[in-house]
Tab-separated table of C-alpha atoms in Angstrom:
chain	number	residue	atom	x	y	z
A	1	MET	CA	-43.456	-8.356	52.052
A	2	SER	CA	-41.724	-4.986	51.858
A	3	ILE	CA	-41.157	-5.202	48.085
A	4	ARG	CA	-44.017	-3.148	46.630
A	5	ARG	CA	-42.453	-1.479	43.610
A	6	ILE	CA	-40.532	-3.510	41.042
A	7	THR	CA	-38.755	-2.027	38.031
A	8	ILE	CA	-37.748	-4.349	35.205
A	9	ILE	CA	-35.203	-2.837	32.815
A	10	GLY	CA	-35.477	-4.759	29.570
A	11	VAL	CA	-38.950	-6.173	28.923
A	12	GLY	CA	-38.132	-8.901	26.435
A	13	LEU	CA	-38.600	-12.638	26.800
A	14	VAL	CA	-37.108	-12.909	30.298
A	15	GLY	CA	-38.161	-9.512	31.653
A	16	GLY	CA	-41.658	-9.806	30.230
A	17	SER	CA	-42.047	-13.350	31.544
A	18	LEU	CA	-40.944	-12.195	34.999
A	19	GLY	CA	-43.577	-9.483	34.991
A	20	LYS	CA	-46.292	-11.904	33.921
A	21	ALA	CA	-45.239	-14.514	36.469
A	22	TRP	CA	-45.218	-12.053	39.361
A	23	LYS	CA	-48.507	-10.442	38.373
A	24	SER	CA	-50.160	-13.877	38.349
A	25	THR	CA	-48.626	-15.264	41.568
A	26	VAL	CA	-47.814	-12.409	43.962
A	27	THR	CA	-50.900	-11.576	46.000
A	28	ASP	CA	-49.533	-8.405	47.592
A	29	ASP	CA	-50.178	-5.029	46.011
A	30	VAL	CA	-47.089	-4.846	43.781
A	31	LEU	CA	-46.592	-2.261	41.040
A	32	ILE	CA	-44.371	-3.355	38.140
A	33	THR	CA	-42.731	-0.713	35.948
A	34	GLY	CA	-41.018	-1.616	32.693
A	35	VAL	CA	-38.209	0.264	30.970
A	36	ASP	CA	-37.553	-0.383	27.289
A	37	HIS	CA	-38.216	1.011	23.825
A	38	PRO	CA	-41.706	2.526	23.343
A	39	LEU	CA	-42.996	-0.167	20.965
A	40	VAL	CA	-41.836	-2.934	23.309
A	41	LEU	CA	-43.442	-1.201	26.277
A	42	GLU	CA	-46.707	-0.800	24.404
A	43	ARG	CA	-46.884	-4.558	23.805
A	44	ALA	CA	-45.763	-5.297	27.369
A	45	VAL	CA	-48.601	-3.245	28.850
A	46	ALA	CA	-51.127	-4.736	26.432
A	47	SER	CA	-50.038	-8.288	27.316
A	48	GLY	CA	-50.223	-7.636	31.061
A	49	ALA	CA	-46.495	-8.036	31.708
A	50	ILE	CA	-46.154	-4.621	33.378
A	51	ASP	CA	-48.381	-2.006	34.981
A	52	VAL	CA	-46.451	1.133	34.040
A	53	ALA	CA	-44.296	1.908	30.999
A	54	SER	CA	-41.323	4.248	31.300
A	55	ASP	CA	-38.601	5.455	28.970
A	56	ASP	CA	-36.883	7.344	31.803
A	57	THR	CA	-34.588	4.929	33.632
A	58	ALA	CA	-33.669	7.328	36.452
A	59	THR	CA	-37.296	8.005	37.356
A	60	ALA	CA	-38.246	4.354	37.036
A	61	VAL	CA	-35.662	3.165	39.572
A	62	ALA	CA	-35.866	6.085	42.019
A	63	ASP	CA	-38.719	4.640	44.114
A	64	ALA	CA	-38.167	0.961	43.309
A	65	ASP	CA	-37.742	-1.608	46.068
A	66	LEU	CA	-36.422	-4.112	43.536
A	67	VAL	CA	-34.674	-3.437	40.225
A	68	VAL	CA	-34.207	-6.294	37.762
A	69	LEU	CA	-31.666	-5.838	34.967
A	70	ALA	CA	-33.029	-7.987	32.139
A	71	THR	CA	-31.135	-6.341	29.292
A	72	PRO	CA	-28.668	-8.159	27.026
A	73	LEU	CA	-25.415	-9.016	28.787
A	74	SER	CA	-23.480	-6.230	27.071
A	75	ALA	CA	-25.819	-3.574	28.531
A	76	ILE	CA	-26.025	-4.778	32.132
A	77	MET	CA	-22.813	-3.174	33.367
A	78	SER	CA	-23.442	0.152	31.632
A	79	THR	CA	-26.983	0.162	33.059
A	80	LEU	CA	-25.583	-0.453	36.550
A	81	SER	CA	-23.366	2.604	36.169
A	82	GLU	CA	-26.286	4.633	34.834
A	83	ILE	CA	-28.690	3.905	37.703
A	84	ALA	CA	-26.230	3.813	40.651
A	85	ALA	CA	-26.822	7.424	41.740
A	86	ASP	CA	-30.625	7.161	41.421
A	87	LEU	CA	-31.192	4.143	43.679
A	88	LYS	CA	-32.727	4.812	47.069
A	89	PRO	CA	-31.089	3.285	50.181
A	90	GLY	CA	-32.174	-0.298	50.763
A	91	THR	CA	-32.989	-1.106	47.142
A	92	ILE	CA	-32.370	-4.649	45.932
A	93	VAL	CA	-30.767	-4.948	42.487
A	94	THR	CA	-30.427	-8.211	40.595
A	95	ASP	CA	-29.722	-9.247	37.023
A	96	VAL	CA	-30.404	-12.185	34.708
A	97	GLY	CA	-27.078	-12.259	32.851
A	98	SER	CA	-25.536	-15.596	31.897
A	99	VAL	CA	-22.035	-14.650	33.110
A	100	LYS	CA	-21.548	-13.557	36.700
A	101	VAL	CA	-17.941	-12.686	37.613
A	102	PRO	CA	-17.617	-9.387	35.673
A	103	ILE	CA	-21.155	-8.256	36.531
A	104	VAL	CA	-20.878	-8.902	40.271
A	105	ARG	CA	-17.445	-7.270	40.377
A	106	HIS	CA	-18.730	-4.182	38.566
A	107	ALA	CA	-21.778	-3.958	40.831
A	108	LEU	CA	-19.630	-3.998	43.963
A	109	GLU	CA	-17.474	-1.226	42.498
A	110	THR	CA	-20.418	0.883	41.326
A	111	ILE	CA	-23.398	0.852	43.682
A	112	GLY	CA	-23.345	1.959	47.308
A	113	ASN	CA	-23.198	-0.229	50.388
A	114	GLU	CA	-26.833	0.531	51.234
A	115	THR	CA	-27.958	-1.188	48.035
A	116	LEU	CA	-28.072	-4.987	47.969
A	117	PHE	CA	-26.843	-6.442	44.674
A	118	VAL	CA	-27.456	-10.139	44.068
A	119	GLY	CA	-26.194	-11.618	40.820
A	120	GLY	CA	-28.760	-13.894	39.221
A	121	HIS	CA	-29.158	-16.225	36.267
A	122	PRO	CA	-32.438	-18.009	35.507
A	123	MET	CA	-31.756	-21.084	33.385
A	124	ALA	CA	-34.758	-20.637	31.174
A	125	GLY	CA	-35.209	-19.150	27.772
A	126	SER	CA	-35.879	-19.829	24.136
A	127	GLU	CA	-34.040	-19.710	20.856
A	128	VAL	CA	-36.508	-16.965	19.912
A	129	GLY	CA	-36.835	-13.966	22.242
A	130	GLY	CA	-38.950	-10.836	22.558
A	131	ILE	CA	-41.937	-9.677	24.568
A	132	ASP	CA	-44.322	-11.514	22.246
A	133	ARG	CA	-42.791	-14.806	23.442
A	134	ALA	CA	-43.042	-13.925	27.138
A	135	SER	CA	-44.890	-16.457	29.289
A	136	PRO	CA	-45.723	-16.596	33.015
A	137	PHE	CA	-44.626	-20.256	32.924
A	138	LEU	CA	-41.154	-19.678	31.469
A	139	PHE	CA	-39.439	-20.280	34.829
A	140	GLU	CA	-41.530	-23.232	35.964
A	141	ASN	CA	-39.102	-25.870	37.354
A	142	ALA	CA	-36.139	-23.849	36.081
A	143	THR	CA	-32.920	-23.546	38.070
A	144	TRP	CA	-32.223	-19.947	39.111
A	145	VAL	CA	-28.658	-19.336	40.268
A	146	LEU	CA	-28.126	-16.578	42.831
A	147	CYS	CA	-24.731	-15.134	43.736
A	148	PRO	CA	-25.335	-13.175	46.964
A	149	PRO	CA	-22.605	-11.294	48.817
A	150	ASP	CA	-21.351	-12.824	52.063
A	151	THR	CA	-23.190	-10.165	54.082
A	152	THR	CA	-26.691	-11.466	53.196
A	153	THR	CA	-26.796	-14.176	55.881
A	154	ASP	CA	-29.412	-12.373	57.973
A	155	ASP	CA	-30.695	-9.885	55.404
A	156	GLN	CA	-34.475	-9.933	55.118
A	157	ARG	CA	-34.236	-8.314	51.699
A	158	TYR	CA	-32.430	-11.349	50.319
A	159	ASP	CA	-35.076	-13.683	51.748
A	160	GLU	CA	-37.787	-11.649	50.018
A	161	LEU	CA	-35.931	-11.806	46.708
A	162	VAL	CA	-35.667	-15.583	47.012
A	163	ALA	CA	-39.393	-15.775	47.782
A	164	LEU	CA	-40.206	-13.751	44.667
A	165	ILE	CA	-38.039	-16.008	42.530
A	166	GLN	CA	-39.675	-19.104	43.968
A	167	ALA	CA	-43.073	-17.551	43.214
A	168	THR	CA	-42.245	-17.876	39.494
A	169	GLY	CA	-41.935	-21.646	39.909
A	170	ALA	CA	-38.119	-21.570	39.746
A	171	ARG	CA	-35.727	-23.345	42.104
A	172	ALA	CA	-33.173	-20.993	43.594
A	173	ILE	CA	-29.665	-22.256	44.306
A	174	GLU	CA	-26.629	-20.329	45.535
A	175	MET	CA	-23.206	-20.326	43.890
A	176	THR	CA	-20.200	-18.069	43.912
A	177	PRO	CA	-19.792	-16.045	40.694
A	178	ARG	CA	-16.656	-18.028	39.810
A	179	GLU	CA	-18.338	-21.375	40.333
A	180	HIS	CA	-21.305	-20.304	38.216
A	181	ASP	CA	-19.132	-19.234	35.301
A	182	GLU	CA	-17.067	-22.422	35.374
A	183	VAL	CA	-20.164	-24.627	35.425
A	184	ALA	CA	-21.916	-22.554	32.743
A	185	ALA	CA	-18.854	-22.842	30.493
A	186	SER	CA	-19.026	-26.653	30.568
A	187	VAL	CA	-22.780	-27.241	30.390
A	188	SER	CA	-23.946	-24.279	28.314
A	189	HIS	CA	-21.259	-22.272	26.558
A	190	VAL	CA	-19.121	-25.129	25.213
A	191	PRO	CA	-22.194	-27.117	24.026
A	192	GLN	CA	-23.224	-24.010	22.068
A	193	LEU	CA	-19.805	-23.864	20.391
A	194	LEU	CA	-19.856	-27.603	19.693
A	195	ALA	CA	-23.243	-27.319	18.020
A	196	VAL	CA	-21.959	-24.514	15.814
A	197	ALA	CA	-18.730	-26.387	15.003
A	198	LEU	CA	-20.499	-29.647	14.137
A	199	THR	CA	-23.058	-27.862	11.954
A	200	ASN	CA	-20.360	-25.947	10.097
A	201	THR	CA	-18.249	-29.088	9.619
A	202	VAL	CA	-21.111	-30.981	8.036
A	203	GLY	CA	-22.116	-27.865	6.096
A	204	ARG	CA	-18.689	-27.711	4.455
A	205	GLN	CA	-18.845	-31.417	3.616
A	206	ASN	CA	-22.293	-30.872	2.145
A	207	GLU	CA	-20.909	-28.326	-0.301
A	208	SER	CA	-19.189	-31.114	-2.226
A	209	ASN	CA	-21.768	-33.806	-1.491
A	210	PRO	CA	-25.381	-32.744	-0.763
A	211	ASN	CA	-26.185	-36.159	0.708
A	212	TYR	CA	-24.721	-35.079	4.058
A	213	LEU	CA	-27.612	-32.824	4.981
A	214	LYS	CA	-30.118	-35.149	3.345
A	215	LEU	CA	-29.201	-37.728	5.983
A	216	ALA	CA	-28.933	-35.212	8.842
A	217	ALA	CA	-32.168	-36.010	10.633
A	218	GLY	CA	-33.174	-36.671	14.256
A	219	GLY	CA	-29.885	-37.211	16.091
A	220	PHE	CA	-28.044	-34.496	14.200
A	221	ARG	CA	-30.880	-32.020	14.691
A	222	ASP	CA	-31.031	-32.783	18.427
A	223	LEU	CA	-27.283	-32.212	18.843
A	224	THR	CA	-27.286	-29.012	16.804
A	225	ARG	CA	-30.614	-27.451	17.817
A	226	VAL	CA	-28.933	-24.458	19.484
A	227	ALA	CA	-26.688	-23.768	16.476
A	228	GLY	CA	-29.321	-21.315	15.281
A	229	SER	CA	-29.001	-19.108	18.376
A	230	ASP	CA	-28.397	-15.354	18.124
A	231	ALA	CA	-24.712	-14.747	17.357
A	232	GLY	CA	-24.805	-11.241	18.848
A	233	ILE	CA	-25.942	-12.501	22.237
A	234	TRP	CA	-23.320	-15.233	22.198
A	235	ARG	CA	-20.531	-12.833	21.286
A	236	ASP	CA	-21.078	-11.050	24.610
A	237	ILE	CA	-21.178	-14.328	26.547
A	238	LEU	CA	-18.020	-15.688	24.930
A	239	ALA	CA	-16.159	-12.441	25.561
A	240	ALA	CA	-17.260	-12.213	29.190
A	241	ASN	CA	-16.476	-15.838	30.087
A	242	HIS	CA	-13.661	-16.659	27.683
A	243	GLY	CA	-11.248	-17.914	30.374
A	244	SER	CA	-13.599	-20.560	31.744
A	245	ILE	CA	-14.706	-21.482	28.230
A	246	LEU	CA	-11.110	-22.023	27.092
A	247	ASP	CA	-10.506	-24.282	30.107
A	248	ALA	CA	-13.657	-26.294	29.371
A	249	LEU	CA	-12.743	-26.589	25.685
A	250	ALA	CA	-9.325	-27.951	26.666
A	251	LEU	CA	-10.958	-30.660	28.785
A	252	PHE	CA	-13.345	-31.591	25.987
A	253	SER	CA	-10.542	-31.633	23.396
A	254	ALA	CA	-8.580	-34.037	25.600
A	255	GLU	CA	-11.622	-36.309	25.926
A	256	LEU	CA	-12.199	-36.235	22.167
A	257	GLN	CA	-8.538	-37.143	21.605
A	258	ARG	CA	-8.932	-40.123	23.953
A	259	VAL	CA	-11.909	-41.316	21.895
A	260	ARG	CA	-9.873	-40.927	18.703
A	261	ASN	CA	-6.970	-42.885	20.219
A	262	ARG	CA	-9.266	-45.747	21.237
A	263	LEU	CA	-10.564	-45.906	17.664
A	264	LEU	CA	-7.024	-45.941	16.266
A	265	GLU	CA	-6.138	-48.759	18.649
A	266	GLU	CA	-9.455	-50.537	17.912
A	267	ASP	CA	-10.017	-50.673	21.670
A	268	PHE	CA	-13.756	-51.211	21.426
A	269	GLY	CA	-13.952	-52.477	24.985
A	270	GLU	CA	-12.894	-49.074	26.332
A	271	LEU	CA	-15.242	-47.336	23.904
A	272	HIS	CA	-18.057	-49.513	25.218
A	273	ALA	CA	-17.102	-48.495	28.760
A	274	SER	CA	-17.189	-44.832	27.674
A	275	PHE	CA	-20.751	-45.294	26.415
A	276	ASP	CA	-21.719	-46.894	29.728
A	277	ARG	CA	-20.190	-44.038	31.754
A	278	ALA	CA	-21.964	-41.468	29.600
A	279	ARG	CA	-25.308	-43.254	29.921
A	280	LYS	CA	-25.020	-43.512	33.706
A	281	THR	CA	-23.994	-39.854	33.979
A	282	ARG	CA	-26.858	-38.715	31.786
A	283	GLU	CA	-29.341	-40.693	33.869
A	284	THR	CA	-28.382	-38.597	36.908
A	285	ILE	CA	-29.469	-35.351	35.223
A	286	PRO	CA	-32.733	-34.229	36.888
A	287	LYS	CA	-35.600	-34.919	34.495
A	288	ASP	CA	-38.041	-32.538	36.193
A	289	SER	CA	-36.018	-29.338	36.032
A	290	LYS	CA	-34.717	-27.032	33.351
A	291	GLY	CA	-30.986	-26.422	33.194
A	292	PHE	CA	-28.640	-24.139	31.309
A	293	ILE	CA	-29.904	-25.531	27.991
A	294	SER	CA	-33.547	-26.438	28.402
A	295	PRO	CA	-34.481	-29.582	26.451
A	296	LEU	CA	-37.705	-29.730	24.500
A	297	ALA	CA	-40.173	-32.592	24.767
A	298	ASP	CA	-40.962	-34.299	21.465
A	299	VAL	CA	-44.205	-35.839	20.240
A	300	TYR	CA	-44.332	-38.018	17.124
A	301	VAL	CA	-47.562	-38.118	15.143
A	302	HIS	CA	-48.561	-39.831	11.917
A	303	ALA	CA	-49.792	-37.346	9.314
A	304	ASP	CA	-52.364	-38.181	6.665
A	305	ASP	CA	-51.552	-37.109	3.123
A	306	ARG	CA	-54.444	-34.687	2.722
A	307	PRO	CA	-54.862	-30.902	2.500
A	308	GLY	CA	-55.509	-29.161	5.799
A	309	TRP	CA	-54.054	-31.833	8.101
A	310	ILE	CA	-51.396	-29.535	9.597
A	311	ALA	CA	-53.915	-26.716	10.029
A	312	ALA	CA	-56.337	-29.050	11.795
A	313	VAL	CA	-53.700	-30.246	14.268
A	314	ALA	CA	-52.436	-26.699	14.876
A	315	THR	CA	-55.992	-25.504	15.530
A	316	LEU	CA	-56.638	-28.388	17.932
A	317	LEU	CA	-53.594	-27.450	19.994
A	318	ALA	CA	-54.188	-23.706	19.705
A	319	ASP	CA	-57.700	-24.133	21.112
A	320	ALA	CA	-56.041	-25.739	24.158
A	321	GLU	CA	-53.529	-22.848	24.324
A	322	ILE	CA	-50.635	-25.237	23.631
A	323	ASN	CA	-47.679	-23.740	21.771
A	324	ILE	CA	-45.690	-25.818	19.248
A	325	LEU	CA	-42.067	-24.722	19.677
A	326	ASP	CA	-40.602	-26.710	16.773
A	327	MET	CA	-41.896	-29.054	14.084
A	328	GLU	CA	-40.153	-31.306	11.585
A	329	LEU	CA	-41.386	-33.681	8.900
A	330	LEU	CA	-39.294	-36.813	9.436
A	331	LYS	CA	-40.706	-39.219	6.865
A	332	VAL	CA	-43.149	-38.832	4.030
A	333	ARG	CA	-44.563	-41.091	1.326
A	334	GLU	CA	-46.890	-39.693	-1.304
A	335	GLY	CA	-50.385	-41.064	-0.934
A	336	THR	CA	-49.879	-42.508	2.558
A	337	GLY	CA	-48.592	-39.569	4.615
A	338	GLY	CA	-45.639	-39.304	6.957
A	339	THR	CA	-44.424	-38.698	10.497
A	340	PHE	CA	-44.073	-35.290	12.129
A	341	ARG	CA	-42.016	-34.536	15.199
A	342	MET	CA	-43.478	-31.672	17.239
A	343	SER	CA	-41.561	-30.165	20.158
A	344	PHE	CA	-43.049	-28.675	23.312
A	345	ALA	CA	-41.817	-26.913	26.433
A	346	ASP	CA	-41.861	-29.915	28.780
A	347	GLN	CA	-42.897	-33.546	29.196
A	348	ALA	CA	-46.180	-32.662	30.901
A	349	THR	CA	-47.228	-30.621	27.873
A	350	ALA	CA	-46.093	-33.392	25.519
A	351	LYS	CA	-48.201	-35.953	27.406
A	352	SER	CA	-51.213	-33.652	27.225
A	353	VAL	CA	-50.680	-33.281	23.460
A	354	VAL	CA	-50.518	-37.065	22.976
A	355	ASP	CA	-53.766	-37.503	24.920
A	356	ARG	CA	-55.527	-34.818	22.889
A	357	LEU	CA	-54.291	-36.155	19.560
A	358	LYS	CA	-55.300	-39.718	20.428
A	359	THR	CA	-58.743	-38.502	21.475
A	360	ALA	CA	-59.004	-36.874	18.048
A	361	GLY	CA	-58.232	-40.239	16.433
A	362	LEU	CA	-54.586	-39.574	15.559
A	363	ALA	CA	-51.624	-41.895	16.112
A	364	ALA	CA	-49.297	-40.011	18.486
A	365	TYR	CA	-46.603	-41.041	20.951
A	366	THR	CA	-43.469	-39.957	22.828
A	367	LEU	CA	-40.219	-41.874	23.259
A	368	ASP	CA	-40.284	-41.620	27.072
């Protein structure tokens, strides 16, 4: 492999996880340089995500064979302009932004013909970011969209980039920038807006009747899990992909109006057919891969009503290096205990948790 020097600009959750994944899977002698704020770089080096820390972007990219732009979406295009003159001929540049049309267009206008730019978007992440959350397994079974230019058909550099991405455990697929943004609008960006809208609707109802949120348990929490996402990050996404998002919202609004009309007409047969279509469609979603919005795998466990129970369970899982991503007390009765729902990265982890908890004498199960 000719890629020996990799520079990652932006060593947060995604950039840091990339560094960790490559350092644990790439056997060749690869040097990874990170560019970010000093405190972030200090933690990135300490955690093993990067080999070299740099606060000088120009120097960091000058000798790089591969440059990864892992900054927030709003900074990717300005960073492209900043580094264009410092890239050596033959360098590969890619990004991890969640909107592709404006980024790919800007790259083609900015960097020279001797540099290969490939738009990229790994469908993996977390509601909480930062280098401290970085994991070498973040991209395992994730879909990674690549938007290569038409000229990459026989380009060895592109093949090496794909190999590096596959080394993280991700599954690379090719799309045009336009296709990516249209698909992302429907399966990622609109669901985010729907979660926010539903949460705010119920929140306003709750202002006059607090029973709304008292009854908002499992199903409501599942539908609105992403409503707590970072508004600043989403502002950039909505601005960059607003055309496709507006089109997708129009389609959803029309579907919602059809549901409303069937209710007005008391056409429960058609509503039943709608449920059937939705179930069959959902069953075709790959269960072994992460998509634009990565689902969490839930484990339900009965909790004894005694001091230290939560600490004991957390310690049991921590000793196995298993991270609890979310936890909710669903039911509780004084003197007898209750039921906790704990969420994990994937079904394999959830199954391992159930086995460990059962071995420890606890009642635990999944719904799968």
